Short mmCIF file of C-alpha atoms in Angstrom, two decimals:
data_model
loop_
_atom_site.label_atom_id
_atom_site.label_comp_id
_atom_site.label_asym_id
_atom_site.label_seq_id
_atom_site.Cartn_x
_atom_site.Cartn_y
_atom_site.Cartn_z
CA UNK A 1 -19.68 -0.37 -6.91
CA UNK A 2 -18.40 -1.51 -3.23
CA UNK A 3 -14.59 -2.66 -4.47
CA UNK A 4 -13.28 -6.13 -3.10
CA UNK A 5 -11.53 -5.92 0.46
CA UNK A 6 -7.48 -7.48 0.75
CA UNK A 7 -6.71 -7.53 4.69
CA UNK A 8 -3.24 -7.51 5.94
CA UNK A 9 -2.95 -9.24 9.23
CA UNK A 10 -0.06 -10.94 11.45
CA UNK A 11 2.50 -10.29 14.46
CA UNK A 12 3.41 -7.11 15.25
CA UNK A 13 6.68 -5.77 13.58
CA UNK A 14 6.62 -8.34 10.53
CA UNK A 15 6.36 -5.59 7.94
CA UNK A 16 1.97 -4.81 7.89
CA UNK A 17 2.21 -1.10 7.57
CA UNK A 18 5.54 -1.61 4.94
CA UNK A 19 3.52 -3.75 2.87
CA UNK A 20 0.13 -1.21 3.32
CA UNK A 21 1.99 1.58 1.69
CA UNK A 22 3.82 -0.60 -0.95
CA UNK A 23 0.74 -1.61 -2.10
CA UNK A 24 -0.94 1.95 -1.97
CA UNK A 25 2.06 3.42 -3.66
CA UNK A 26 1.92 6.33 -1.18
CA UNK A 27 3.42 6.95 2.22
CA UNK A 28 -0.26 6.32 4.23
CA UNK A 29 0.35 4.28 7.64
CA UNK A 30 2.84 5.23 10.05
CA UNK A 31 6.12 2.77 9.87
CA UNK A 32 8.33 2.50 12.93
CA UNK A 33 9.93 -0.50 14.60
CA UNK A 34 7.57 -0.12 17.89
CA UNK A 35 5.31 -2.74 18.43
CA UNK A 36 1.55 -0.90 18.42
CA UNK A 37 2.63 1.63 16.36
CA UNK A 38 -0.30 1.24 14.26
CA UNK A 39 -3.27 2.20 16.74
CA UNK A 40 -6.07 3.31 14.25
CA UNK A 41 -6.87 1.11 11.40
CA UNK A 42 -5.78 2.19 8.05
CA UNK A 43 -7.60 1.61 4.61
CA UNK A 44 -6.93 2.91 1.09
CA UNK A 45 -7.20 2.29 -2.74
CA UNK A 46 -4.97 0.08 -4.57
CA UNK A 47 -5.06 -1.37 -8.19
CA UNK A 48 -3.42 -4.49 -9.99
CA UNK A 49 -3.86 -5.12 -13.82
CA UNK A 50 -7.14 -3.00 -14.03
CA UNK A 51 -8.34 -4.78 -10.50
CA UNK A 52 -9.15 -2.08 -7.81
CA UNK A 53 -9.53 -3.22 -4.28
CA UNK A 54 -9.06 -2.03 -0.62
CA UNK A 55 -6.06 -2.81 1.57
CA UNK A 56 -6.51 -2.81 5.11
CA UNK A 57 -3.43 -2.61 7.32
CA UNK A 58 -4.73 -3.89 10.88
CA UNK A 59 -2.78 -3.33 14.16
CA UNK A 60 -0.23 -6.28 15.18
CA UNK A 61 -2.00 -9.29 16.40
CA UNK A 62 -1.86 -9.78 20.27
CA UNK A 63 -0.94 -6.66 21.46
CA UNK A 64 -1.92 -5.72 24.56
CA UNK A 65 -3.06 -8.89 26.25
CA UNK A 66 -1.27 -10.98 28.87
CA UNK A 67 -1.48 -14.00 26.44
CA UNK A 68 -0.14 -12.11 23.45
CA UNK A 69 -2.25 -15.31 21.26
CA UNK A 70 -5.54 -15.36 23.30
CA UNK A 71 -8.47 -13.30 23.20
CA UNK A 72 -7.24 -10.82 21.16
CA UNK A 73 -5.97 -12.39 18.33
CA UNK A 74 -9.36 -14.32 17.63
CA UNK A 75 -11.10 -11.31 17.83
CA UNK A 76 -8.80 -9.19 15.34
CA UNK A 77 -8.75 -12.39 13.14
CA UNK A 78 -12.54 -12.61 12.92
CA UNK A 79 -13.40 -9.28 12.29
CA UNK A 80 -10.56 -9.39 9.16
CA UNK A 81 -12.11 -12.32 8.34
CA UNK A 82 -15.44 -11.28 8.12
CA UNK A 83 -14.77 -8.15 6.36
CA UNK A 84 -12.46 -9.41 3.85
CA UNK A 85 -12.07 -11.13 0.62
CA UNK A 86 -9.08 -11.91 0.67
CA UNK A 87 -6.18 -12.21 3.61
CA UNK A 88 -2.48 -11.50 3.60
CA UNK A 89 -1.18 -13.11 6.83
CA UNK A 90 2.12 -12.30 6.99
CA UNK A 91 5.32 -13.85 8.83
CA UNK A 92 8.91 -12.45 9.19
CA UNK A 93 11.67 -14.25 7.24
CA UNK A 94 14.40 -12.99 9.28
CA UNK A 95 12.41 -14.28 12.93
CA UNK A 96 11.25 -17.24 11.36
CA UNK A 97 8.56 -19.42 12.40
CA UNK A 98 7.40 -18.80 16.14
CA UNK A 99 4.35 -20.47 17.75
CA UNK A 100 2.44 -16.93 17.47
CA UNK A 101 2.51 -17.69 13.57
CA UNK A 102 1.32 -21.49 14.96
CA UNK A 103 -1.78 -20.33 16.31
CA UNK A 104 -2.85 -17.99 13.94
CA UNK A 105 -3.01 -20.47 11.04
CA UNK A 106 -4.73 -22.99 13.52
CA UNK A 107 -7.82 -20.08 13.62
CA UNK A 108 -7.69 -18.90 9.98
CA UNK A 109 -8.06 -22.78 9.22
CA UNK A 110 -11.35 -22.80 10.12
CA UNK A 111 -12.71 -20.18 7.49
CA UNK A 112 -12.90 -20.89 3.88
CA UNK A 113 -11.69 -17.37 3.00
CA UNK A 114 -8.72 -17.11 0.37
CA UNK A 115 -5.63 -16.93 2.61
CA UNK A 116 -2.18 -15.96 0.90
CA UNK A 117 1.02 -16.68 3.46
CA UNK A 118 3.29 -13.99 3.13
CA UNK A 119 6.96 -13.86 4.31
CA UNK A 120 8.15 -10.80 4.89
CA UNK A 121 11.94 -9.68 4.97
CA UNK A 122 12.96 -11.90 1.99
CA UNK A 123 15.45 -9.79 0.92
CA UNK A 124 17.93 -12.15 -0.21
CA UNK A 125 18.13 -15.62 -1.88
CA UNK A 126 18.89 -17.27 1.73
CA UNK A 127 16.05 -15.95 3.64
CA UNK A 128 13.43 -16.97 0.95
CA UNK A 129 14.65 -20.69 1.19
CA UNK A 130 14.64 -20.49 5.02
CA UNK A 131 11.03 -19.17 4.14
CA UNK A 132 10.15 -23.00 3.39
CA UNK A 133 9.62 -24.04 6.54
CA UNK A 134 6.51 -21.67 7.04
CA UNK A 135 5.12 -24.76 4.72
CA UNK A 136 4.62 -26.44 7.94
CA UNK A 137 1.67 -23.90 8.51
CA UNK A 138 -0.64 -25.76 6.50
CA UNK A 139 -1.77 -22.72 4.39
CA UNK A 140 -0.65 -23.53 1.11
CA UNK A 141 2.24 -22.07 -1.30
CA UNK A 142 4.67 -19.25 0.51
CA UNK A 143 5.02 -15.79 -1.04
CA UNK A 144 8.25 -14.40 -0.42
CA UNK A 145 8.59 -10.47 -0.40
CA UNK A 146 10.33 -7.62 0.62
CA UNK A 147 7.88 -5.07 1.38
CA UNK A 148 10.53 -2.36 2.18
CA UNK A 149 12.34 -2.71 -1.38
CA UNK A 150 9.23 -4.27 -3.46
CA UNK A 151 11.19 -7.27 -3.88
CA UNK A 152 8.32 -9.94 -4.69
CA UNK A 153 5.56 -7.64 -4.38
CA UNK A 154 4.62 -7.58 -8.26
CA UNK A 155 4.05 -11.64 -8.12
CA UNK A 156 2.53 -11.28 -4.75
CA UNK A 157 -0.48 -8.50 -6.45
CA UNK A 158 -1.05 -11.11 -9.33
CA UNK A 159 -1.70 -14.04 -6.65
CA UNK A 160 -4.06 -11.17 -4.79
CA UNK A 161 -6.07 -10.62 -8.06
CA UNK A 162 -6.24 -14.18 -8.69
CA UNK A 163 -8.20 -14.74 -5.12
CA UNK A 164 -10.50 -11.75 -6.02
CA UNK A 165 -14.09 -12.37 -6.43
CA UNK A 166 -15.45 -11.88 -9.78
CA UNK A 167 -16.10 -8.07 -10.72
CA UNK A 168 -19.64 -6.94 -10.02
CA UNK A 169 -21.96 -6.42 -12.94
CA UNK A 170 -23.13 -2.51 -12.99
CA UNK A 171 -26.45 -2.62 -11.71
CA UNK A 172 -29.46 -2.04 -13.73
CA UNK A 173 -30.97 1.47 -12.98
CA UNK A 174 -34.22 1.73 -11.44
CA UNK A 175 -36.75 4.11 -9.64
CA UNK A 176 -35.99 2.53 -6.39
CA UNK A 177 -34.60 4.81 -4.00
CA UNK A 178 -31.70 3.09 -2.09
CA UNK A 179 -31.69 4.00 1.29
CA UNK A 180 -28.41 3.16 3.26
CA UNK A 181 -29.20 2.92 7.21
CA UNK A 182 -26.18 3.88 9.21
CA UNK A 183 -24.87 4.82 12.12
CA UNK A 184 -22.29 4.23 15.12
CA UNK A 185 -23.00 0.70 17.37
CA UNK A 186 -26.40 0.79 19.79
CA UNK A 187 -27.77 3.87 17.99
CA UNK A 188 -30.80 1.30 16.95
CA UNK A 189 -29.75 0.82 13.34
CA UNK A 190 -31.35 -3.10 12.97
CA UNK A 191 -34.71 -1.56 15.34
CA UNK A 192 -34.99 1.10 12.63
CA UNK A 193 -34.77 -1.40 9.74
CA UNK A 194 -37.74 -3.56 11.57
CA UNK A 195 -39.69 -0.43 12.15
CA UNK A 196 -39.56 0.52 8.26
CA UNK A 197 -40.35 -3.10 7.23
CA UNK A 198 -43.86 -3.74 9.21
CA UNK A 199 -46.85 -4.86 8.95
CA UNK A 200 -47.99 -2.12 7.14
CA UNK A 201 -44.83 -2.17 4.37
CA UNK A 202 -45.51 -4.35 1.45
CA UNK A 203 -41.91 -6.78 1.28
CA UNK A 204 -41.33 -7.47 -2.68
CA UNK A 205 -38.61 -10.00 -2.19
CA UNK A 206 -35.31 -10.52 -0.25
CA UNK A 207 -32.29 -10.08 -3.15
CA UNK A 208 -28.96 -10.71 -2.45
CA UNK A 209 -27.16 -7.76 -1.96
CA UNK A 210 -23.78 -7.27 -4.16
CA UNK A 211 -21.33 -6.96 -1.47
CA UNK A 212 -21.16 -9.82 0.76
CA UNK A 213 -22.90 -9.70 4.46
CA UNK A 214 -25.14 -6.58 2.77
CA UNK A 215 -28.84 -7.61 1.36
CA UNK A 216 -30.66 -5.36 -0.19
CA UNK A 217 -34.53 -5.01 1.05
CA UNK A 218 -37.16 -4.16 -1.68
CA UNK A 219 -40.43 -2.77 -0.39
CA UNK A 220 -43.23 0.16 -1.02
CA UNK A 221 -44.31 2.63 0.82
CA UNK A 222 -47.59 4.80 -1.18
CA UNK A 223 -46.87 4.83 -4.03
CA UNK A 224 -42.63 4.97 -3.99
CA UNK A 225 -40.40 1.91 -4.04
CA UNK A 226 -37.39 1.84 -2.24
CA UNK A 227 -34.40 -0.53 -1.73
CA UNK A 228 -32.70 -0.93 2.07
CA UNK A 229 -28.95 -1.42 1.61
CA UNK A 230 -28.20 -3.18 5.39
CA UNK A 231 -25.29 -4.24 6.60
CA UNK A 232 -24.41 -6.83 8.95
CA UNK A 233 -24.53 -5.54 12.37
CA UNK A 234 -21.16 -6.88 14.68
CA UNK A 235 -21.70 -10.18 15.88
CA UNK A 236 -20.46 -9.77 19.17
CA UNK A 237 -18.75 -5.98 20.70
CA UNK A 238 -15.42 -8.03 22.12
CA UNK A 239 -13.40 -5.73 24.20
CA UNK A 240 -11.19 -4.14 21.61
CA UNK A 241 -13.47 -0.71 20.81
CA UNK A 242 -11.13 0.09 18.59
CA UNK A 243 -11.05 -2.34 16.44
CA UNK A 244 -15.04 -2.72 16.12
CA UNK A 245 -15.27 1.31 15.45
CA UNK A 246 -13.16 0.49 12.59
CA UNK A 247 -14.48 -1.98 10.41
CA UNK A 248 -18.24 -0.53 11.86
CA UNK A 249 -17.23 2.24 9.52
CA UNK A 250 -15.68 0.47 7.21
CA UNK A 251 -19.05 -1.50 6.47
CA UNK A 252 -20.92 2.09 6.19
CA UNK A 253 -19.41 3.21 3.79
CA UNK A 254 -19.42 0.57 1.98
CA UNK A 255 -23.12 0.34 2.19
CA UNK A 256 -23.16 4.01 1.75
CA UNK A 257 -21.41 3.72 -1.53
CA UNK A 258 -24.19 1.98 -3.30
CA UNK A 259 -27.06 4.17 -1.75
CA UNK A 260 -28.81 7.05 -2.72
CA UNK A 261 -29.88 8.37 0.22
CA UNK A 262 -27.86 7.40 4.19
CA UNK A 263 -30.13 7.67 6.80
CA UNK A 264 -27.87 8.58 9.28
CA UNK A 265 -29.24 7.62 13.04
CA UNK A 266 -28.16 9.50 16.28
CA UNK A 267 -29.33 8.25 19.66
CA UNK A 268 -31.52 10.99 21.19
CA UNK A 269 -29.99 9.84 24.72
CA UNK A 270 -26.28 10.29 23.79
CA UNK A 271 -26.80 13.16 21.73
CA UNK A 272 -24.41 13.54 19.19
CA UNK A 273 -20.95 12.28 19.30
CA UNK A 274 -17.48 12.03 17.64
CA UNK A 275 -18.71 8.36 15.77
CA UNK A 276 -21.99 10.24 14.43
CA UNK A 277 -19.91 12.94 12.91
CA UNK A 278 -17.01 10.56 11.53
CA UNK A 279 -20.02 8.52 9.73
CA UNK A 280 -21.92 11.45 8.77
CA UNK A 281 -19.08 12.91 7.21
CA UNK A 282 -18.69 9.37 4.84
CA UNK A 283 -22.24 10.64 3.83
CA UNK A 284 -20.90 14.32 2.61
CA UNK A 285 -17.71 12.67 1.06
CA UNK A 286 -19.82 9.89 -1.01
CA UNK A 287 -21.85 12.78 -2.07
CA UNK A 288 -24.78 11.14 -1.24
CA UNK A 289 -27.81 12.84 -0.38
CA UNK A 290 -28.83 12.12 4.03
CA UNK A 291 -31.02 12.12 6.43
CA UNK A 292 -30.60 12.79 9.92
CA UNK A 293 -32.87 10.41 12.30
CA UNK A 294 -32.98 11.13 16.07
CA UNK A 295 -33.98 7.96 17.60
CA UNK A 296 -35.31 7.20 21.03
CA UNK A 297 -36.90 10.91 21.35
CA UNK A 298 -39.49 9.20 23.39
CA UNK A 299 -36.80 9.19 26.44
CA UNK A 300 -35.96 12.86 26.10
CA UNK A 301 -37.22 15.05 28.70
CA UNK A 302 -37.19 19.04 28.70
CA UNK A 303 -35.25 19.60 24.93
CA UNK A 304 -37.52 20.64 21.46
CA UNK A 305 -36.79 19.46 18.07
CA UNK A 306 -35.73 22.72 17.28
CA UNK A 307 -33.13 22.91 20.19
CA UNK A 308 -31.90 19.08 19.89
CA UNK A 309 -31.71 20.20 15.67
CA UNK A 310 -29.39 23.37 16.19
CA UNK A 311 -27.08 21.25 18.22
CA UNK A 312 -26.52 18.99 15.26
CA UNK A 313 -26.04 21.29 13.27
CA UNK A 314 -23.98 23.75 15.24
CA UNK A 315 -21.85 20.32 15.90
CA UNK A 316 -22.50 19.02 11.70
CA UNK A 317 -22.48 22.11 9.38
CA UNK A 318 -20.97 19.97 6.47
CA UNK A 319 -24.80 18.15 6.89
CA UNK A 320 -26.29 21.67 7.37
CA UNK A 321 -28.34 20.98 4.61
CA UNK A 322 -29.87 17.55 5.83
CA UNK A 323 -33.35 17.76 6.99
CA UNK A 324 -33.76 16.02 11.06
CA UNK A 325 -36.34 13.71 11.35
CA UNK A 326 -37.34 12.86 15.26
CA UNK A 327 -38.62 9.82 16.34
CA UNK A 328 -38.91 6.07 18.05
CA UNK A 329 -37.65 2.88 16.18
CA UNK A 330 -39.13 0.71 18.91
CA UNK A 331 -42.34 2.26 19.07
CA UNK A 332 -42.63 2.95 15.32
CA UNK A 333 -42.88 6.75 15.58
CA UNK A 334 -41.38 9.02 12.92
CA UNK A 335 -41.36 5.96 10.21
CA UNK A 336 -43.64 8.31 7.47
CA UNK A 337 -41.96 11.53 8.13
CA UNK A 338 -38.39 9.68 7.24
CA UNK A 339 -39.72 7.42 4.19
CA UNK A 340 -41.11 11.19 2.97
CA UNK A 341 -37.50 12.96 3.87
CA UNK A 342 -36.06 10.26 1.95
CA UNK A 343 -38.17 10.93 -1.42
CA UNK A 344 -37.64 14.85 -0.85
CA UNK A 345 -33.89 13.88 -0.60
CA UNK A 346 -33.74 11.69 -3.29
CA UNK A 347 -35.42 14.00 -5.93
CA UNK A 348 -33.26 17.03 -5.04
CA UNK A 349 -30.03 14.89 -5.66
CA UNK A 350 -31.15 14.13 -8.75
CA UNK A 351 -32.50 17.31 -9.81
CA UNK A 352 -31.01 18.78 -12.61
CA UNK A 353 -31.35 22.76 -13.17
CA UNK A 354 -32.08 24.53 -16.84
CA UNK A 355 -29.11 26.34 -17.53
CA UNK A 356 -31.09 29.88 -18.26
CA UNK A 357 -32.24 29.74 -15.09
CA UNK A 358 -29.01 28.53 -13.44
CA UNK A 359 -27.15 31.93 -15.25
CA UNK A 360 -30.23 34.11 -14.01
CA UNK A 361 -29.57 32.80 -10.22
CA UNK A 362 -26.39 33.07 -10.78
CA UNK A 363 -25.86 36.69 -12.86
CA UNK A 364 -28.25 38.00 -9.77
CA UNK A 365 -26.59 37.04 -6.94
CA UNK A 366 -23.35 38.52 -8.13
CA UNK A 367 -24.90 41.76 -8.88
CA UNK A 368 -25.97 41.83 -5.44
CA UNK A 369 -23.02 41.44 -4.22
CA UNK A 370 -19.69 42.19 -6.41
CA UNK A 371 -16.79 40.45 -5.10
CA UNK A 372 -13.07 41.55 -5.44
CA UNK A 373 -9.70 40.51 -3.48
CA UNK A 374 -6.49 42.39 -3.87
CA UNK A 375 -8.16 45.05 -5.82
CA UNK A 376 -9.46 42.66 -8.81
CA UNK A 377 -12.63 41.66 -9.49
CA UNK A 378 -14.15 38.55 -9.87
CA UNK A 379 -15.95 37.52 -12.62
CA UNK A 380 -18.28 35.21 -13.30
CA UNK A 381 -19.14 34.39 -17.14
CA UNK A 382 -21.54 31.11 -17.23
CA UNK A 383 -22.42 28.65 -15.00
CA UNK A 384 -23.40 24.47 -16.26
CA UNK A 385 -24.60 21.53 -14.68
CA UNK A 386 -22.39 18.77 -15.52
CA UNK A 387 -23.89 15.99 -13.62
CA UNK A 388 -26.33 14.68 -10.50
CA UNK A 389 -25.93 12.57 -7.54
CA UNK A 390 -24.70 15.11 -6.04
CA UNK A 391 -25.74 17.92 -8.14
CA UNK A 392 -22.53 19.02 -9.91
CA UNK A 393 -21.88 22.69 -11.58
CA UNK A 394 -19.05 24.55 -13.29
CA UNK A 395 -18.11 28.57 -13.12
CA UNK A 396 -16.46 29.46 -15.81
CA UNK A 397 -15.11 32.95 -14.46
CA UNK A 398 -12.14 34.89 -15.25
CA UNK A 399 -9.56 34.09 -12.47
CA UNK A 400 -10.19 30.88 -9.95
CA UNK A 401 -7.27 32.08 -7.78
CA UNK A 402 -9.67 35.14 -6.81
CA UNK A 403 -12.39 32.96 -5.35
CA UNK A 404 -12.62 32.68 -1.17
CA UNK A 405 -14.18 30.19 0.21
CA UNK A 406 -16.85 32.86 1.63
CA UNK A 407 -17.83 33.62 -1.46
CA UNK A 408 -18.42 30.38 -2.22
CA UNK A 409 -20.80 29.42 0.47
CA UNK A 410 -22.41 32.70 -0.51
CA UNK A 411 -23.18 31.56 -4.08
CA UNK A 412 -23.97 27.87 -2.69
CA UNK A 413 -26.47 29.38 -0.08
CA UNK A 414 -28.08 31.44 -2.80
CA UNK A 415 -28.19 28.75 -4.96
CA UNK A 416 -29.85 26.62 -2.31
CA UNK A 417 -32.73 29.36 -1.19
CA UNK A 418 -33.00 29.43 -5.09
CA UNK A 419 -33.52 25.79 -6.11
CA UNK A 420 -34.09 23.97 -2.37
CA UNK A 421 -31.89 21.48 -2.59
CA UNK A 422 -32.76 20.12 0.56
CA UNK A 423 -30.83 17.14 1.81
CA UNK A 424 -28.54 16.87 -0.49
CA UNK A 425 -24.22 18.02 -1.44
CA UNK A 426 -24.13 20.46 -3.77
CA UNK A 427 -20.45 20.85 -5.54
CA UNK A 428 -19.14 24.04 -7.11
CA UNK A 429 -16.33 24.09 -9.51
CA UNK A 430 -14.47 27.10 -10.86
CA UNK A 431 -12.36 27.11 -13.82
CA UNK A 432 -10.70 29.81 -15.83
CA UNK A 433 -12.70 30.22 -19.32
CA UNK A 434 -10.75 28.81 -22.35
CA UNK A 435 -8.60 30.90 -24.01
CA UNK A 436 -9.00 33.74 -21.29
CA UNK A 437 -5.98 35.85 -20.24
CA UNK A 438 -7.74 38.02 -18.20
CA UNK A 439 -5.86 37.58 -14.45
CA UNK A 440 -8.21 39.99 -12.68
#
């Protein structure tokens, strides 16, 4: 389930970052007193009294712009605020309150989003009683902290999991397929989503989705149903790439999360570029199951398929195993051949193998071809399937340590021409048979 989102947003050099990898418990953002030190937007897992959520630490507000509380800061401040469920705005104790802080609040004002004021630098018993007069903000109760010694930060997580929504129910399982379209801005993600649901597609009902801005589609296509997890495209580009790159991933995997299957959608013009691969590989880390749309082929001249497919995945082999599906959102071309990729996809990530003939695959494949290192041989003993979506196995074999990764993309490639598994991650674990001493 998508986990609640906890932004951290303010001036630059009042303590973001600090506070980011207090809360992560782990050294993750860069820290140094340099205002823009924080260029690319960091986000990671934290957890208060069985509450998990994720913390983003944004870049300081009103960097580089002439009016350091103009342009920029409304657009960092919206997309925070659309994105999260809860926001940290934080203020420097030691500073005080400047009219930076003043203009902030007057924006965050106008949502209805939990806000939590947070003075950073509070180190002492002086500094959080000159932390009153960030009262005059207008945003309620002041949380004084000291991010770099934890000083207030256990009080500060309970008032955080207060403001959370309520935890999601566990959805009910169904034979929908969830199908997650995503992609980098302008690839023609929203065209893509019309194309699927026309004339010809039977709508069940719009449900709300169970992360906010995402709605979940029901509709049929034969005789499969199938569930589109959308996200919210961005409103408006703004000027700051970066900072619309950032939360444009951050709202695919999130929708990738609760999917089955992530249609992931390249623009045939462009070809493929760094933002395909960076979402494409959220599919392959979700373990979720993809496939690989090439829209706008109508405006290629002089390139096959075949040629524009190698490419990928010459430039993609983590998605080697995703079939490519060419096509035209706008002119509805290519809509059956994805819906069908998506069932073949779907199946093989939850296809589960019979463990005889997992251990015959398996026993063959290493007769073929013995493998040794350092003069010891390898050993395999048994092979299980220990779960699906993505289909998950376990070697039991005599020494892990032995095992190159060539070997292993030999046994997953013979795995694969065995069993297809088309479309979908598979994952091979190796682990040293209980009770066995034998070290090669």
């Amino acid at each position: 389930m998508a986990k609640p989102i906890v932004a951290i947003v303010g001036r630059p050099n009042v303590g973001k970052s600090t506070l980011f990898n207090r809360l992560l418990g782990e050294r993750v953002a860069i820290v140094q007193d340099q205002p823009g030190i924080t260029r690319d937007r960091m986000h990671g897992s934290a957890e208060w009294n069985g509450r998990e959520f994720t913390v983003i630490d944004t870049g300081g507000l009103g960097l580089g712009a002439e009016d350091p509380f103009g342009q920029h800061i409304q657009h960092q401040a919206e997309l925070a605020m659309e994105e999260a469920d809860v926001v940290l705005f934080m203020v420097d104790a030691v500073e005080g309150l400047t009219p930076g802080d003043e203009d902030v609040a007057e924006f965050f004002r106008r949502f209805g989003k939990p806000i939590i004021l947070v003075s950073n630098k509070a180190d002492n018993p002086k500094r959080e009683a000159d932390s009153g007069e960030f009262y005059r903000l207008g945003l309620g109760d002041v949380q004084t902290v000291s991010a770099h010694s934890g000083r207030g930060v256990a009080d500060l997580l309970d008032e955080v999991v207060e403001h959370l929504p309520p935890p999601e129910a566990p959805e009910a399982e169904d034979d929908r397929i969830k199908v997650a379209i995503v992609g980098r801005p302008n690839v023609g993600k929203s065209s893509l989503m019309n194309a699927i649901l026309g004339e010809e597609r039977v709508i069940v009902s719009p449900i709300a989705g169970t992360t906010r801005d995402a709605i979940d589609v029901p509709f049929e296509f034969g005789e499969q149903q199938y569930t589109l997890v959308d996200t919210a495209g961005i409103r408006r580009a703004g000027k700051i790439q970066g900072s619309v790159e950032f939360y444009t991933v951050l709202r695919a995997e999130r929708a990738i999360e609760r999917a089955d299957v992530g249609v992931l959608v390249v623009d045939a013009g462009y070809g493929l570029v760094d933002g395909d691969k960076r979402v494409g590989g959220l599919i392959d880390d979700a373990g979720k199951a993809c496939v690989i749309f090439v829209n706008k082929w109508d405006l290629v001249k002089g390139r096959t398929p075949r040629e524009f497919g190698e490419g990928i995945r010459t430039e993609m082999p983590f998605l080697r195993h995703a079939p490519i599906v060419v096509g035209s959102a706008e002119q509805g071309k290519g809509m059956d051949n994805l819906l069908e990729a998506c069932v073949d996809v779907a199946n093989n990530h939850a296809l589960r193998i019979p463990t005889p003939e997992l251990n015959r695959v398996v026993r063959e494949a290493a007769e073929r071809r013995p493998y040794s290192r350092h003069g010891r041989e390898f050993k395999i003993y048994y092979a299980t399937q220990v779960r699906v979506k993505p289909p998950t196995f376990v070697f039991f074999v005599n020494n892990p340590k032995l095992l190159h990764d060539s070997y292993q993309r030999y046994l997953e490639n013979q795995m694969r021409a065995e069993f297809g598994f088309a479309g979908t991650p598979i994952r091979l674990i190796f682990r040293a048979r209980t009770g066995d001493t034998d070290e090669g």
